[in-house]
GROMACS .gro file of N, CA and C in nm:
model
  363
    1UNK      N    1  -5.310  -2.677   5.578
    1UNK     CA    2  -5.245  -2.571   5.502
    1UNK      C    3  -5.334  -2.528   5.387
    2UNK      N    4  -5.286  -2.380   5.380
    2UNK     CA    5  -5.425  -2.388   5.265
    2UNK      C    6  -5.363  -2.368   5.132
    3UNK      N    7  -5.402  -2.316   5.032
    3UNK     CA    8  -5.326  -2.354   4.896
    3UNK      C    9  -5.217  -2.193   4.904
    4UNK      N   10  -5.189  -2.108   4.926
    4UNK     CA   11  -5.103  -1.998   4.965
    4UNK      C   12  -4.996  -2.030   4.974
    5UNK      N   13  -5.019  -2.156   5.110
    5UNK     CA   14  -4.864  -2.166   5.183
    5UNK      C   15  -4.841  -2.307   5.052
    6UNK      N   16  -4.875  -2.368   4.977
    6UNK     CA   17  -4.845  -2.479   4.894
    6UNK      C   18  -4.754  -2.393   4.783
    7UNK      N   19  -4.747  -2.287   4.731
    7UNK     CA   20  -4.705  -2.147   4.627
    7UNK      C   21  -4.624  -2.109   4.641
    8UNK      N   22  -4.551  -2.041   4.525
    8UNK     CA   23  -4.444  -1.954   4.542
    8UNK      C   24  -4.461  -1.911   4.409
    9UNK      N   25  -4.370  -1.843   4.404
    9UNK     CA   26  -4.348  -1.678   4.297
    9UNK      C   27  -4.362  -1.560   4.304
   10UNK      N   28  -4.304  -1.498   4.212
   10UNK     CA   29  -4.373  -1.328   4.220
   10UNK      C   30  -4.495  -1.306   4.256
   11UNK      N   31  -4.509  -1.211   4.306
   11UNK     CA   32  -4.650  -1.121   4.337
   11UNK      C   33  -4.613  -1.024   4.169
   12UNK      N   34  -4.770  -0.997   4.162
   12UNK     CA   35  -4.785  -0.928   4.053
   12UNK      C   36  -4.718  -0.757   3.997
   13UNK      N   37  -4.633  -0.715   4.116
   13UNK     CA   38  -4.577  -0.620   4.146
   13UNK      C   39  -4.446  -0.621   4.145
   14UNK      N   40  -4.384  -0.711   4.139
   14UNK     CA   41  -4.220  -0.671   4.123
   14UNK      C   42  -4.168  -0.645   3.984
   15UNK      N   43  -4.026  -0.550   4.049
   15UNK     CA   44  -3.994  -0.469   3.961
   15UNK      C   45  -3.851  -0.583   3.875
   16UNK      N   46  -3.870  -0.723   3.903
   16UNK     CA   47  -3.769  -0.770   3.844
   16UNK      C   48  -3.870  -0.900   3.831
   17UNK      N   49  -3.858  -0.924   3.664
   17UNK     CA   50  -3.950  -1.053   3.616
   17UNK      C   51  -3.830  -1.155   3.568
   18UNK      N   52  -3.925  -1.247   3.643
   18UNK     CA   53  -3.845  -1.402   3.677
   18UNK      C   54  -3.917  -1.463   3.558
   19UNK      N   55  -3.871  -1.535   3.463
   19UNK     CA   56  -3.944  -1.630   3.395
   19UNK      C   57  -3.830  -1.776   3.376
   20UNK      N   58  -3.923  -1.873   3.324
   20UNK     CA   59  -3.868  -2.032   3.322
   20UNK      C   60  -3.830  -2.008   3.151
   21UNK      N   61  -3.878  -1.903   3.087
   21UNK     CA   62  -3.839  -1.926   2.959
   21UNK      C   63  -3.693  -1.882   2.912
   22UNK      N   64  -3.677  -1.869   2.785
   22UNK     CA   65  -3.533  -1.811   2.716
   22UNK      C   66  -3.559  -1.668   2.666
   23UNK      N   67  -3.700  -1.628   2.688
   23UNK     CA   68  -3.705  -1.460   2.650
   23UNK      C   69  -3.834  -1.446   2.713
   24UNK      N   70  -3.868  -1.360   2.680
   24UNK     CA   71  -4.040  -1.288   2.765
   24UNK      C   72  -4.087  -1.215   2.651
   25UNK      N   73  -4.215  -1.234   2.610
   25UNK     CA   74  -4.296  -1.178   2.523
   25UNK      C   75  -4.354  -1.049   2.573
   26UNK      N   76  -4.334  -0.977   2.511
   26UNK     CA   77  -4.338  -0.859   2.481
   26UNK      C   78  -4.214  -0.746   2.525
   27UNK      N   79  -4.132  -0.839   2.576
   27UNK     CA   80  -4.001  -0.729   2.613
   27UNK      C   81  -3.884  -0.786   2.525
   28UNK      N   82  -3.818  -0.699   2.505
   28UNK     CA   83  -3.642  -0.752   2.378
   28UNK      C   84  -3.559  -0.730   2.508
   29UNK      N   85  -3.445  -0.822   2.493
   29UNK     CA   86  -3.320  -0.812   2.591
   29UNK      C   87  -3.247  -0.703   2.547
   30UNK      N   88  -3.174  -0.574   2.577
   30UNK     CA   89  -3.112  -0.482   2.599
   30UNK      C   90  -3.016  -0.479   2.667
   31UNK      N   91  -2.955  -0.595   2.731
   31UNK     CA   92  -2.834  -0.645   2.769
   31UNK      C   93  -2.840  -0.785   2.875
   32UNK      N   94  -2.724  -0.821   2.840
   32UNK     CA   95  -2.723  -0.976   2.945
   32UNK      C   96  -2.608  -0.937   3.048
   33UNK      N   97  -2.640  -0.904   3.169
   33UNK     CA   98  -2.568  -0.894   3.306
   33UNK      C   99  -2.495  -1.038   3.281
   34UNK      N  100  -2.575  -1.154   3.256
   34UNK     CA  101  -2.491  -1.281   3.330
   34UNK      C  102  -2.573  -1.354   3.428
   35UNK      N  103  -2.516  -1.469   3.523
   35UNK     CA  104  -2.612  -1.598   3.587
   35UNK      C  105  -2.564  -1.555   3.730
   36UNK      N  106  -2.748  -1.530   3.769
   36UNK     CA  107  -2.703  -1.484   3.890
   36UNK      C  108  -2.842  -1.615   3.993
   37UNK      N  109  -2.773  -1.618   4.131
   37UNK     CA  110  -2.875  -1.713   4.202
   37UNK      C  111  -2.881  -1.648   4.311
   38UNK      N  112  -2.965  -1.734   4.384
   38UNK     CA  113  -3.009  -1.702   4.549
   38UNK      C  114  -3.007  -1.866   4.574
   39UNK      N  115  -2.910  -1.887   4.719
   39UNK     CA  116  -2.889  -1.978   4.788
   39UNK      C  117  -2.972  -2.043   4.918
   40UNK      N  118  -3.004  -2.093   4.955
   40UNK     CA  119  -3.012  -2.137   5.112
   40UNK      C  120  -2.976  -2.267   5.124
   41UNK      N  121  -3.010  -2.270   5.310
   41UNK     CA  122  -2.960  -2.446   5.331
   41UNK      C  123  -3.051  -2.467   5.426
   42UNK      N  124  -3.154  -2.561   5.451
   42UNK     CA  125  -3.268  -2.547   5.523
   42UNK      C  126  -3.235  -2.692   5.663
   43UNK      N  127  -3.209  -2.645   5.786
   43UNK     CA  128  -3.177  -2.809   5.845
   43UNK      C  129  -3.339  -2.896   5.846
   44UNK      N  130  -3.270  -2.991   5.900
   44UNK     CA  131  -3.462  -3.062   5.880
   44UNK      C  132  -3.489  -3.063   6.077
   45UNK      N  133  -3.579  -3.034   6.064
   45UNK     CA  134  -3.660  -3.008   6.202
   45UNK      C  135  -3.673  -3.143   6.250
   46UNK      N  136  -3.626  -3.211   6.396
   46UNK     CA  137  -3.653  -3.299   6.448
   46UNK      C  138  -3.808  -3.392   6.461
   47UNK      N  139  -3.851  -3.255   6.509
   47UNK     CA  140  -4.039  -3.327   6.460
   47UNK      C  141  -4.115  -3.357   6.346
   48UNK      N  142  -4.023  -3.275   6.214
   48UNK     CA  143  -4.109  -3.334   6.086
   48UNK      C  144  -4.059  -3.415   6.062
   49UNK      N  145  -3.966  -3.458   6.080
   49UNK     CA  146  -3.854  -3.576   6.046
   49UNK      C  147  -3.914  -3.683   6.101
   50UNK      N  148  -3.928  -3.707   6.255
   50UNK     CA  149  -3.975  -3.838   6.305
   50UNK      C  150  -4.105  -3.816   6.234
   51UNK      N  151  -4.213  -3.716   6.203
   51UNK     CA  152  -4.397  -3.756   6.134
   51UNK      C  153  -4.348  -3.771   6.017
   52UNK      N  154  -4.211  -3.734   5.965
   52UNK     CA  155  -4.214  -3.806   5.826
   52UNK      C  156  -4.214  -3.959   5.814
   53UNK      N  157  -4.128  -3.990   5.913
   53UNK     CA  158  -4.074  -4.138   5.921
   53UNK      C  159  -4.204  -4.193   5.958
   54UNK      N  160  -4.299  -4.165   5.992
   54UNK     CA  161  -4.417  -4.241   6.066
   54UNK      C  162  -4.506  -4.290   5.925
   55UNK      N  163  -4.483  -4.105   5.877
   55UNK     CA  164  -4.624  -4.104   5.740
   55UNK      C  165  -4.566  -4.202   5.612
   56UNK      N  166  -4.404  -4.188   5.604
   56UNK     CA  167  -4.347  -4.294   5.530
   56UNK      C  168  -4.394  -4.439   5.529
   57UNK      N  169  -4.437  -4.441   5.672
   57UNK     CA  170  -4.472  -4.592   5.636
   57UNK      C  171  -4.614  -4.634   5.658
   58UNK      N  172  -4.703  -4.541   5.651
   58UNK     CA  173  -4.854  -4.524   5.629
   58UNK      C  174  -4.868  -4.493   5.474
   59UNK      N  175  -4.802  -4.375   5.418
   59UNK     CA  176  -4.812  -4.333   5.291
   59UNK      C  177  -4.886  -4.209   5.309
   60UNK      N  178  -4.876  -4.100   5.230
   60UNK     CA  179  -4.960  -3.964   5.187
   60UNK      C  180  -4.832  -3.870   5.222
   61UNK      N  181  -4.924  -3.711   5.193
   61UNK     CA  182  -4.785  -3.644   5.197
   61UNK      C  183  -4.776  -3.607   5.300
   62UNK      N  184  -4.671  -3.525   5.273
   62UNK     CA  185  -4.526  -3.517   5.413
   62UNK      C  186  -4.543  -3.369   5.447
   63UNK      N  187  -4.672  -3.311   5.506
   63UNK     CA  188  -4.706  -3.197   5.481
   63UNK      C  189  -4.629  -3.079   5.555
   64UNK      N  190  -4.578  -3.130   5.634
   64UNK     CA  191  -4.435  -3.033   5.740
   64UNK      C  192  -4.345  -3.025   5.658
   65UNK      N  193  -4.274  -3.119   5.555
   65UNK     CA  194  -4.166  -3.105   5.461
   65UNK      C  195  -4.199  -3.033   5.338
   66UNK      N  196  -4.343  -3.066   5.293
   66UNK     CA  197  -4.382  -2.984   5.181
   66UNK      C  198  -4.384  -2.787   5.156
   67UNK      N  199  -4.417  -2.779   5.306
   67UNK     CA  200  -4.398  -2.653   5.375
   67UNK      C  201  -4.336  -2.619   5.379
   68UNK      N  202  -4.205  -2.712   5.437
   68UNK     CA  203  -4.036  -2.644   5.423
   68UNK      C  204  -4.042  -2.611   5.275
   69UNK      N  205  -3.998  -2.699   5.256
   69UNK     CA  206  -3.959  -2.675   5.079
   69UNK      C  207  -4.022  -2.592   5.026
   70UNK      N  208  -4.157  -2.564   5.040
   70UNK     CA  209  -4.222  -2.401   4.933
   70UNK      C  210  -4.139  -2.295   5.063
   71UNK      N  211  -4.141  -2.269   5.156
   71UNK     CA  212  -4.102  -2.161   5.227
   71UNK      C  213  -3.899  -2.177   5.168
   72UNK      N  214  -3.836  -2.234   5.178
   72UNK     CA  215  -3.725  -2.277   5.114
   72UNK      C  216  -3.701  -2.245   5.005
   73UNK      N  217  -3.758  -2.307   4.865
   73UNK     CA  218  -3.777  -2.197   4.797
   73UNK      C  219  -3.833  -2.057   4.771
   74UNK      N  220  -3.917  -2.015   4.809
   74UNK     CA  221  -3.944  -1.879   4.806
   74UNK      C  222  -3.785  -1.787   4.810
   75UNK      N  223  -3.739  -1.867   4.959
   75UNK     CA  224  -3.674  -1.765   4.994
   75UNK      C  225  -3.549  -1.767   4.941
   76UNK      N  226  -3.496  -1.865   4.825
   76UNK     CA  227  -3.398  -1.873   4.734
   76UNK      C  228  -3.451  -1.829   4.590
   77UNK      N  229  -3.554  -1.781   4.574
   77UNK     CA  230  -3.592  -1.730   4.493
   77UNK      C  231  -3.612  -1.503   4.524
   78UNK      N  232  -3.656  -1.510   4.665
   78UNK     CA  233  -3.617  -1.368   4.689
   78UNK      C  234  -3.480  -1.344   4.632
   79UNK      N  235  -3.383  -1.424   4.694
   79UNK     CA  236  -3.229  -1.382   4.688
   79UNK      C  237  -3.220  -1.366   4.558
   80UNK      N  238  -3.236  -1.494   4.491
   80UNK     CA  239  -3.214  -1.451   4.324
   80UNK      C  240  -3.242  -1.338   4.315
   81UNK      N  241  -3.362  -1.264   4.326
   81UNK     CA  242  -3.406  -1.121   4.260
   81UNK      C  243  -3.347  -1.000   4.353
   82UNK      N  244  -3.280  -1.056   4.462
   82UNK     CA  245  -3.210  -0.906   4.517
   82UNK      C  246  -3.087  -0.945   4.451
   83UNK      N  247  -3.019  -1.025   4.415
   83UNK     CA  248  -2.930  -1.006   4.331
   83UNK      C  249  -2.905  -0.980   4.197
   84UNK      N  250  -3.008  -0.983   4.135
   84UNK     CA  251  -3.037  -0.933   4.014
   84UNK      C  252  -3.078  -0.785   4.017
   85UNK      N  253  -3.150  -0.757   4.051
   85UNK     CA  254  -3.185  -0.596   4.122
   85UNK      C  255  -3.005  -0.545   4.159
   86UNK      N  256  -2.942  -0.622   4.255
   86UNK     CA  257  -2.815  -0.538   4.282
   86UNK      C  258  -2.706  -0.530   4.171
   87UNK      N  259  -2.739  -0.604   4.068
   87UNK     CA  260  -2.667  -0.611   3.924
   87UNK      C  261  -2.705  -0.503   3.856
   88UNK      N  262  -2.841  -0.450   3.841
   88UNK     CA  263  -2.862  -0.378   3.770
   88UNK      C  264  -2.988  -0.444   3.659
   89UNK      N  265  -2.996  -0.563   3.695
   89UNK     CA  266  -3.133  -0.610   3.549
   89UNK      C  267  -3.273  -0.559   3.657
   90UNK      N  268  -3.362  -0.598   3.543
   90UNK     CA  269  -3.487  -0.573   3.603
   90UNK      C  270  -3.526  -0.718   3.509
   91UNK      N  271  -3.470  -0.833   3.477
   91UNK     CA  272  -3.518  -0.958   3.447
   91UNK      C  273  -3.438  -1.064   3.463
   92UNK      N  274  -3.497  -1.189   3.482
   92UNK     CA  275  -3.406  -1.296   3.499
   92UNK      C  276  -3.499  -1.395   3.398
   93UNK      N  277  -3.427  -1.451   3.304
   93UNK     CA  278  -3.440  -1.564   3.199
   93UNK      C  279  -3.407  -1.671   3.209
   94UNK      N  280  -3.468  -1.762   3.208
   94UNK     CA  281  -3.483  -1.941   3.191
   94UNK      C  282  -3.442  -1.982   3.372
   95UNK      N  283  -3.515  -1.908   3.449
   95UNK     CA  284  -3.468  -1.968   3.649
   95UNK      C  285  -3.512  -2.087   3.629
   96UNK      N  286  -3.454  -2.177   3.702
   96UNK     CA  287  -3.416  -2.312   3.721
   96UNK      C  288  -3.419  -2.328   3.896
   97UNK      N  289  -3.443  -2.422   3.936
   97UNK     CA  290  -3.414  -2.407   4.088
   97UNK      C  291  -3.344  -2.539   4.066
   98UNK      N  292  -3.246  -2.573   4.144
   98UNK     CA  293  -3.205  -2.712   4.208
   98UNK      C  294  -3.176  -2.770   4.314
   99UNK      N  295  -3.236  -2.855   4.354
   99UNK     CA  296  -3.253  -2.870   4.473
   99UNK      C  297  -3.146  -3.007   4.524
  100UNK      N  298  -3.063  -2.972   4.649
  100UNK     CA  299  -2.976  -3.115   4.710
  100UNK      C  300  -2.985  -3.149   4.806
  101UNK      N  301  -2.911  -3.264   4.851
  101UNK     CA  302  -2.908  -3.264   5.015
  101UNK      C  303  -2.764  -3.221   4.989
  102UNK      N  304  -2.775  -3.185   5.177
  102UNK     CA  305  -2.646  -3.113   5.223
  102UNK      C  306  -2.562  -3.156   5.313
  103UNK      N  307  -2.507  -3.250   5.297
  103UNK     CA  308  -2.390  -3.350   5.406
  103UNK      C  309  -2.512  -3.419   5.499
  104UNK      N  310  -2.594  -3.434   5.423
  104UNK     CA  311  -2.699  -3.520   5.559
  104UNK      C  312  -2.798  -3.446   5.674
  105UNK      N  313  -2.766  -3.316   5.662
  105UNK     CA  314  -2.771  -3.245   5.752
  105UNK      C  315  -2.896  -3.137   5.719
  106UNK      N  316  -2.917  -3.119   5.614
  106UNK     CA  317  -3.021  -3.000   5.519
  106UNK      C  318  -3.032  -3.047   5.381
  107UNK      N  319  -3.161  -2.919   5.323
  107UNK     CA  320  -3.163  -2.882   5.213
  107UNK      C  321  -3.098  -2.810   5.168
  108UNK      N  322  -3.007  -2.807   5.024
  108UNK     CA  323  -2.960  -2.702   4.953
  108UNK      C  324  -3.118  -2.662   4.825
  109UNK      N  325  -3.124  -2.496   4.839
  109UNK     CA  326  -3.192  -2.516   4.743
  109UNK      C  327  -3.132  -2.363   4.688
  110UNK      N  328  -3.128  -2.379   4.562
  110UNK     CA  329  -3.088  -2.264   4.447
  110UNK      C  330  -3.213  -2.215   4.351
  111UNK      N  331  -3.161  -2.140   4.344
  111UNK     CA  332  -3.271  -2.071   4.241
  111UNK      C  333  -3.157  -1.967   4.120
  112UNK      N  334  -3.154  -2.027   4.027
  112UNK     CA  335  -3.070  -1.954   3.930
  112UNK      C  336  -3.055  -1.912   3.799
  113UNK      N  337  -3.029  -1.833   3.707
  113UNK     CA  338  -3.078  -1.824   3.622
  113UNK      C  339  -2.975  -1.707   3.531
  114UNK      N  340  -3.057  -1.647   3.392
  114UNK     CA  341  -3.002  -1.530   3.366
  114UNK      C  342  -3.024  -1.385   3.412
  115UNK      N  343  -2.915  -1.288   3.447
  115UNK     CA  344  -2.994  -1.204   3.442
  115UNK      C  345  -2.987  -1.098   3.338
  116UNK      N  346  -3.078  -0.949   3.314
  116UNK     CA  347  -3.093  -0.952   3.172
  116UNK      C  348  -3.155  -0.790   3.198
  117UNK      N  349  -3.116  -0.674   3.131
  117UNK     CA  350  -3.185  -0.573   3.153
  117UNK      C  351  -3.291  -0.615   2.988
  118UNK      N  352  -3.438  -0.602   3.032
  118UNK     CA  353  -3.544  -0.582   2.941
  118UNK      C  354  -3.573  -0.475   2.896
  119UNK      N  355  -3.636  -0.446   2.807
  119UNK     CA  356  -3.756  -0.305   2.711
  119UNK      C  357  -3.836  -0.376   2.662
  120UNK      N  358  -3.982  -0.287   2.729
  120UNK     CA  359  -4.097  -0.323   2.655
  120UNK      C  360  -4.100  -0.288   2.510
  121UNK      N  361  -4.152  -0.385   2.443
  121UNK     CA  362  -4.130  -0.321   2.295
  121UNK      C  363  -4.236  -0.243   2.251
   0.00000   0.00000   0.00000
């Protein structure tokens, strides 16, 4: 895998900025929409599961699961921003992701946060 698929976040082009902080420098909040997320539930694939169980007991990483999980998040991180976009912000403040298991069965992973119409100042 090369370092791409290890990534996630915005591309330098979207029209709705995600940050981990409590404000963004150089823009003032101009209103708070409220906490909006993007969901998924990822099952675990039979074959990474048994090379996990193998590499578990060799040791190193779990590079089929690591994969899930950045592709997993990404795509609970899209949702966040089409739902923020369908609110009406063009920002989301302090995103958080959290990640669970799901009855044994999957990943839950969230991506959630504020959302927030900005102005550049």
């Amino acid at each position: 895998m090369g370092i791409d698929e290890y990534g996630g976040g915005q591309g330098p082009q979207s029209d709705v900025l995600v940050v981990t902080t409590n404000d963004a420098p150089g823009y003032r909040v101009q209103q708070v929409i409220g906490e909006v997320f993007g969901l998924t539930v990822r099952s675990r694939h039979l074959g990474s599961q048994i090379g996990a169980g193998l590499k578990s007991m060799i040791g190193g990483e779990l590079k089929g699961l690591t994969k899930t999980l950045v592709e997993t998040r990404n795509q609970a991180m899209e949702r966040l921003v089409e739902q923020a976009r369908a609110r009406g912000a063009n920002g989301v403040l302090m995103m958080r992701f959290d990640v669970t298991e799901a009855a044994d069965v999957g990943t839950e992973v969230c991506a959630y946060g504020t959302a927030v119409v900005l102005a550049k100042e």
